[in-house]
Amino acid sequence: SCSCSAPVSSGTVMESLEKQLICPICLEMFTKPVVILPCQHNLCRKCANDIFQTSNPYLSTRSGSTVTSGGRFRCPSCRHEVVLDRHGVYGLQRNLLVENIIDMYKQGSTRYTLKPEQPMCEEHEDEKINIYCVTCSAPTCSLCKVFGAHKDCEVAPLNDVFNKQKAELADCVSMLVGNNERIQAIVSQLEETCRAVDENGRRQKSKVCETFDHLFALLEEKKSEMTVRINAEQEEKLDYIRGLRRKYTEHLDGTAKLLETAIQTMDESEMALFLQTAKPLLLKIMEGSDTSHLDKVQHGYENMDHFTADFEHQGRALSNIDFIKRKQRLH
């Protein structure tokens, strides 16, 4: 079915309207006055009176007029039973709207049935265009065929060419309507595809972001783990070196005091006093000069290069991150 209706000609509208204004009894256009039955169908009053008289023969006079009591009959359109009062069909309401439409229809139909003025030939002003030149594909007049520009051309009756080209145009219109329907279907499908692409793109971007966020979380977790290991060894070495430095500082303080005592002893001029203190002082100085009991920091102890991480493989893997290549399904 066509989604966009073709323009309706005025003649088609009038024909459709005329069908709605036909009385189901006399099959002619309603005549005034028009009455509305209780079932909302319309009848000419004369037709309504005729079927009323037929259905209620004992309630009519010789002249056909209705007497004192009412009667009943069935609507010819829907068979609904119509019950009338003592006024008979004259008690039914007139349908003024339908009567006005009939008046307008008659005026309109008169206007539309007027034949358009027939065009005249430009070369022969008194001649009507009444034939068609097939050779030149143009309507013309009889004099043009006999004496004028189309005397050597092939001509055809105007009516034949009119009917043929009108049929061709009708076929073209039908084809164009069909093409428009197909194009409209394609446009609708493209619009739906646009919406699907937009929705799918947003969904996949969300999934990619979620995947990378998960990867970032794993890297953060690994970084924290490796940093903790470096911090642990760093603190262990610092504690050892600080303790060793403290021992060497204490040893240095002790030897500084011995040095001060030794200098004071060197200034002693009394030999007996000097000899009393020199020997023990010499022993203390010898002990102070011995650092074998203090640990030595091995060469390269401060080095932390063993915590160097090699991310070359992982870097290549990250650089090669791409979307999954799905194999094309064979249909």
Coordinates of C-alpha atoms in Angstrom, one line a residue:
S1 CA 0.0 0.0 0.0
C2 CA 1.2 3.5 -0.8
S3 CA 2.2 5.5 2.3
C4 CA 1.6 8.8 0.5
S5 CA -1.7 9.1 -1.2
A6 CA -1.8 10.5 -4.7
P7 CA -3.7 13.8 -5.3
V8 CA -7.4 13.2 -5.7
S9 CA -9.0 14.9 -8.7
S10 CA -12.0 17.1 -8.3
G11 CA -14.0 14.7 -10.4
T12 CA -13.2 11.8 -8.1
V13 CA -14.3 13.8 -5.1
M14 CA -17.6 14.7 -6.7
E15 CA -18.2 11.1 -7.7
S16 CA -17.5 9.9 -4.1
L17 CA -19.7 12.6 -2.7
E18 CA -22.6 11.7 -5.1
K19 CA -22.5 8.1 -3.9
Q20 CA -23.2 9.3 -0.3
L21 CA -26.2 11.4 -1.5
I22 CA -28.1 8.5 -3.1
C23 CA -31.4 7.4 -1.5
P24 CA -31.5 3.6 -1.0
I25 CA -35.2 3.5 -2.1
C26 CA -35.4 5.4 -5.3
L27 CA -31.6 5.2 -6.0
E28 CA -31.7 8.8 -7.0
M29 CA -30.1 11.8 -5.3
F30 CA -32.1 12.7 -2.2
T31 CA -35.0 15.1 -2.9
K32 CA -36.1 17.7 -0.4
P33 CA -37.1 17.3 2.3
V34 CA -34.7 14.7 3.6
V35 CA -35.6 12.9 6.9
I36 CA -33.3 11.3 9.5
L37 CA -34.4 7.9 10.8
P38 CA -33.7 7.0 14.4
C39 CA -30.9 4.8 13.2
Q40 CA -29.3 7.9 11.7
H41 CA -29.8 6.8 8.0
N42 CA -31.5 9.2 5.6
L43 CA -34.4 8.9 3.2
C44 CA -36.3 11.1 0.9
R45 CA -39.6 12.0 2.7
K46 CA -41.6 10.7 -0.2
C47 CA -39.7 7.4 -0.2
A48 CA -40.1 7.1 3.6
N49 CA -43.8 7.8 3.3
D50 CA -44.1 5.2 0.5
I51 CA -42.5 2.3 2.6
F52 CA -44.5 3.5 5.6
Q53 CA -47.8 3.3 3.5
T54 CA -46.7 -0.2 2.3
S55 CA -45.9 -1.5 5.8
N56 CA -49.1 0.0 7.3
P57 CA -51.8 -0.2 4.6
Y58 CA -54.7 0.2 7.0
L59 CA -53.4 3.5 8.4
S60 CA -53.6 5.4 5.1
T61 CA -56.3 7.2 3.3
R62 CA -57.0 7.0 -0.4
S63 CA -54.9 10.1 -0.9
G64 CA -51.9 8.5 0.8
S65 CA -51.9 10.9 3.8
T66 CA -51.3 9.6 7.3
V67 CA -54.3 9.5 9.7
T68 CA -54.4 9.8 13.5
S69 CA -52.5 6.8 14.7
G70 CA -48.8 5.9 14.2
G71 CA -47.1 2.9 12.6
R72 CA -43.8 1.2 12.0
F73 CA -41.5 0.0 9.2
R74 CA -37.9 -1.2 8.8
C75 CA -35.0 1.0 7.6
P76 CA -34.0 -0.2 4.1
S77 CA -30.3 0.4 4.9
C78 CA -29.9 -1.5 8.2
R79 CA -33.3 -3.2 8.9
H80 CA -33.7 -1.3 12.1
E81 CA -37.4 -1.0 13.1
V82 CA -38.6 2.6 13.0
V83 CA -41.6 3.3 15.2
L84 CA -43.5 6.5 14.3
D85 CA -46.0 8.5 16.2
R86 CA -49.4 9.7 15.0
H87 CA -47.6 12.3 12.7
G88 CA -46.0 9.4 10.7
V89 CA -43.0 10.3 8.5
Y90 CA -43.9 14.0 9.0
G91 CA -42.8 13.6 12.6
L92 CA -39.3 12.7 11.6
Q93 CA -36.6 15.4 11.8
R94 CA -35.4 16.9 8.5
N95 CA -31.7 16.6 7.7
L96 CA -30.9 20.2 6.7
L97 CA -27.2 19.5 6.6
V98 CA -27.7 16.9 3.8
E99 CA -30.1 19.2 2.0
N100 CA -27.5 22.0 2.0
I101 CA -24.8 19.6 0.8
I102 CA -27.0 18.5 -2.1
D103 CA -27.5 22.2 -3.0
M104 CA -23.7 22.8 -2.9
Y105 CA -23.1 19.5 -4.8
K106 CA -25.5 20.5 -7.6
Q107 CA -23.8 23.9 -7.9
G108 CA -20.3 22.3 -7.9
S109 CA -21.2 19.6 -10.4
T110 CA -22.6 22.2 -12.7
R111 CA -19.3 24.1 -12.5
Y112 CA -17.2 21.0 -13.0
T113 CA -19.2 19.8 -16.0
L114 CA -18.6 22.9 -17.9
K115 CA -16.4 22.0 -20.8
P116 CA -13.1 24.0 -20.9
E117 CA -12.7 26.3 -23.8
Q118 CA -11.0 24.5 -26.7
P119 CA -7.7 26.1 -27.7
M120 CA -7.4 27.7 -31.2
C121 CA -4.6 27.4 -33.7
E122 CA -2.0 30.1 -33.6
E123 CA -1.6 30.1 -37.4
H124 CA -5.3 29.9 -38.2
E125 CA -7.2 31.9 -35.6
D126 CA -10.6 30.6 -36.6
E127 CA -9.6 26.9 -36.5
K128 CA -9.8 24.8 -33.4
I129 CA -6.9 22.4 -32.6
N130 CA -8.5 19.1 -33.5
I131 CA -5.8 16.7 -34.7
Y132 CA -2.3 15.6 -33.5
C133 CA 0.8 15.7 -35.5
V134 CA 2.6 12.4 -34.7
T135 CA 5.8 13.5 -36.6
C136 CA 6.2 16.8 -34.6
S137 CA 4.6 15.5 -31.4
A138 CA 2.3 18.5 -31.3
P139 CA -1.5 19.2 -31.5
T140 CA -2.5 21.2 -34.5
C141 CA -5.5 22.1 -36.8
S142 CA -6.8 20.6 -40.0
L143 CA -5.6 23.6 -42.1
C144 CA -2.1 23.2 -40.9
K145 CA -2.2 19.6 -42.1
V146 CA -3.7 20.5 -45.5
F147 CA -1.8 23.8 -46.3
G148 CA 0.4 24.6 -43.4
A149 CA 3.6 23.4 -41.6
H150 CA 2.3 19.9 -41.0
K151 CA 1.1 19.0 -44.6
D152 CA 3.9 16.4 -45.0
C153 CA 3.5 15.0 -41.4
E154 CA 1.7 12.0 -40.1
V155 CA -1.3 12.9 -38.1
A156 CA -3.8 11.1 -35.8
P157 CA -7.1 11.8 -34.2
L158 CA -6.7 14.0 -31.1
N159 CA -8.8 11.7 -29.0
D160 CA -6.7 8.6 -29.9
V161 CA -3.5 10.3 -28.9
F162 CA -5.1 11.8 -25.9
N163 CA -6.3 8.4 -24.6
K164 CA -3.0 6.8 -25.4
Q165 CA -0.8 9.4 -23.7
K166 CA -3.2 9.7 -20.8
A167 CA -2.8 5.9 -20.3
E168 CA 0.9 6.2 -20.5
L169 CA 1.0 9.0 -18.0
A170 CA -1.2 7.0 -15.7
D171 CA 1.2 4.1 -16.0
C172 CA 4.1 6.5 -15.3
V173 CA 2.3 7.9 -12.3
S174 CA 1.7 4.4 -10.9
M175 CA 5.4 3.6 -11.5
L176 CA 6.5 6.8 -9.8
V177 CA 4.2 6.1 -6.9
G178 CA 5.7 2.6 -6.6
N179 CA 9.2 3.9 -6.8
N180 CA 8.4 6.5 -4.2
E181 CA 7.1 3.7 -1.9
R182 CA 10.3 1.7 -2.4
I183 CA 12.5 4.8 -1.8
Q184 CA 10.5 5.7 1.3
A185 CA 11.0 2.2 2.6
I186 CA 14.7 2.5 1.9
V187 CA 14.8 5.9 3.7
S188 CA 13.0 4.4 6.7
Q189 CA 15.4 1.5 6.8
L190 CA 18.4 3.9 6.6
E191 CA 16.9 6.0 9.4
E192 CA 16.5 2.8 11.5
T193 CA 20.1 1.8 10.6
C194 CA 21.3 5.2 11.7
R195 CA 19.6 4.8 15.1
A196 CA 21.0 1.3 15.4
V197 CA 24.6 2.4 14.5
D198 CA 24.4 5.2 17.0
E199 CA 23.1 3.0 19.8
N200 CA 25.6 0.2 19.0
G201 CA 28.5 2.7 18.9
R202 CA 27.6 4.1 22.3
R203 CA 27.3 0.6 23.8
Q204 CA 30.6 -0.6 22.3
K205 CA 32.5 2.6 23.5
S206 CA 31.2 2.0 27.0
K207 CA 32.4 -1.6 26.8
V208 CA 35.9 -0.5 25.5
C209 CA 36.2 2.1 28.3
E210 CA 35.2 -0.5 30.9
T211 CA 37.8 -3.0 29.5
F212 CA 40.6 -0.3 29.7
D213 CA 39.5 0.8 33.2
H214 CA 39.9 -2.9 34.2
L215 CA 43.3 -3.0 32.7
F216 CA 44.3 0.3 34.4
A217 CA 43.1 -1.2 37.7
L218 CA 45.3 -4.3 37.2
L219 CA 48.3 -2.1 36.4
E220 CA 47.7 0.1 39.4
E221 CA 47.5 -3.0 41.6
K222 CA 50.7 -4.4 40.1
K223 CA 52.5 -1.0 40.5
S224 CA 51.4 -0.8 44.2
E225 CA 52.7 -4.4 44.8
M226 CA 56.1 -3.7 43.2
T227 CA 56.4 -0.4 45.0
V228 CA 55.8 -2.1 48.3
R229 CA 58.7 -4.6 47.6
I230 CA 61.1 -1.7 46.8
N231 CA 60.1 0.2 49.9
A232 CA 60.6 -2.9 52.1
E233 CA 64.2 -3.4 50.9
Q234 CA 64.9 0.3 50.9
E235 CA 63.9 0.6 54.6
E236 CA 65.8 -2.6 55.4
K237 CA 69.1 -1.2 53.9
L238 CA 68.6 2.2 55.4
D239 CA 68.1 0.7 58.8
Y240 CA 71.3 -1.3 58.5
I241 CA 73.4 1.6 57.2
R242 CA 72.0 4.0 59.8
G243 CA 72.9 1.5 62.6
L244 CA 76.4 0.9 61.1
R245 CA 76.9 4.7 60.9
R246 CA 75.9 5.0 64.5
K247 CA 78.4 2.4 65.6
Y248 CA 81.2 4.1 63.6
T249 CA 80.2 7.5 65.0
E250 CA 80.4 6.1 68.6
H251 CA 83.8 4.5 67.8
L252 CA 84.9 7.9 66.4
D253 CA 83.8 9.7 69.5
G254 CA 85.7 7.2 71.6
T255 CA 89.0 7.6 69.6
A256 CA 88.6 11.4 69.7
K257 CA 88.5 11.3 73.5
L258 CA 91.6 9.0 73.5
L259 CA 93.3 11.4 71.2
E260 CA 92.6 14.3 73.5
T261 CA 93.8 12.3 76.5
A262 CA 97.0 11.3 74.6
I263 CA 97.8 14.9 73.7
Q264 CA 97.4 15.9 77.4
T265 CA 99.6 13.0 78.4
M266 CA 102.3 14.1 75.9
D267 CA 102.4 17.5 77.7
E268 CA 103.2 15.7 81.1
S269 CA 106.8 16.5 82.0
E270 CA 106.9 14.5 85.2
M271 CA 108.2 11.1 84.1
A272 CA 106.7 9.1 86.9
L273 CA 103.2 10.5 86.2
F274 CA 103.7 10.0 82.5
L275 CA 104.7 6.4 82.9
Q276 CA 101.7 5.7 85.1
T277 CA 99.2 6.7 82.4
A278 CA 101.1 6.0 79.2
K279 CA 100.9 2.2 79.3
P280 CA 97.1 1.9 79.8
L281 CA 96.6 4.7 77.3
L282 CA 98.7 2.8 74.7
L283 CA 96.5 -0.2 75.2
K284 CA 93.3 1.8 74.8
I285 CA 94.7 3.5 71.6
M286 CA 95.6 0.1 70.2
E287 CA 92.1 -1.2 70.9
G288 CA 90.6 2.0 69.5
S289 CA 92.5 1.6 66.3
D290 CA 91.0 -1.9 65.8
T291 CA 87.8 -1.6 63.6
S292 CA 87.7 -5.3 62.8
H293 CA 84.6 -5.7 64.9
L294 CA 82.7 -3.2 62.8
D295 CA 80.9 -4.4 59.6
K296 CA 81.9 -3.1 56.3
V297 CA 79.3 -2.2 53.6
Q298 CA 80.0 -4.3 50.6
H299 CA 80.5 -2.7 47.2
G300 CA 77.2 -2.2 45.4
Y301 CA 75.1 -2.6 48.6
E302 CA 73.4 0.6 47.8
N303 CA 72.4 -0.6 44.3
M304 CA 68.6 -1.2 43.7
D305 CA 68.8 -2.0 40.0
H306 CA 67.6 -5.5 40.6
F307 CA 64.1 -4.0 40.9
T308 CA 64.2 -2.8 37.3
A309 CA 61.1 -4.1 35.5
D310 CA 61.2 -5.2 31.9
F311 CA 58.0 -4.1 30.2
E312 CA 59.2 -4.5 26.7
H313 CA 57.1 -7.6 26.1
Q314 CA 54.1 -6.1 27.8
G315 CA 54.6 -2.8 25.9
R316 CA 54.5 -4.7 22.6
A317 CA 51.4 -6.5 23.8
L318 CA 49.7 -3.2 24.7
S319 CA 50.7 -1.7 21.4
N320 CA 49.1 -4.6 19.6
I321 CA 45.8 -4.3 21.5
D322 CA 43.1 -4.3 18.9
F323 CA 39.5 -5.5 18.3
I324 CA 38.8 -9.1 17.8
K325 CA 38.9 -10.1 14.2
R326 CA 35.9 -12.3 13.7
K327 CA 36.0 -14.8 10.8
Q328 CA 33.4 -14.1 8.1
R329 CA 30.6 -16.6 8.3
L330 CA 30.0 -18.6 5.2
H331 CA 26.3 -18.2 4.2

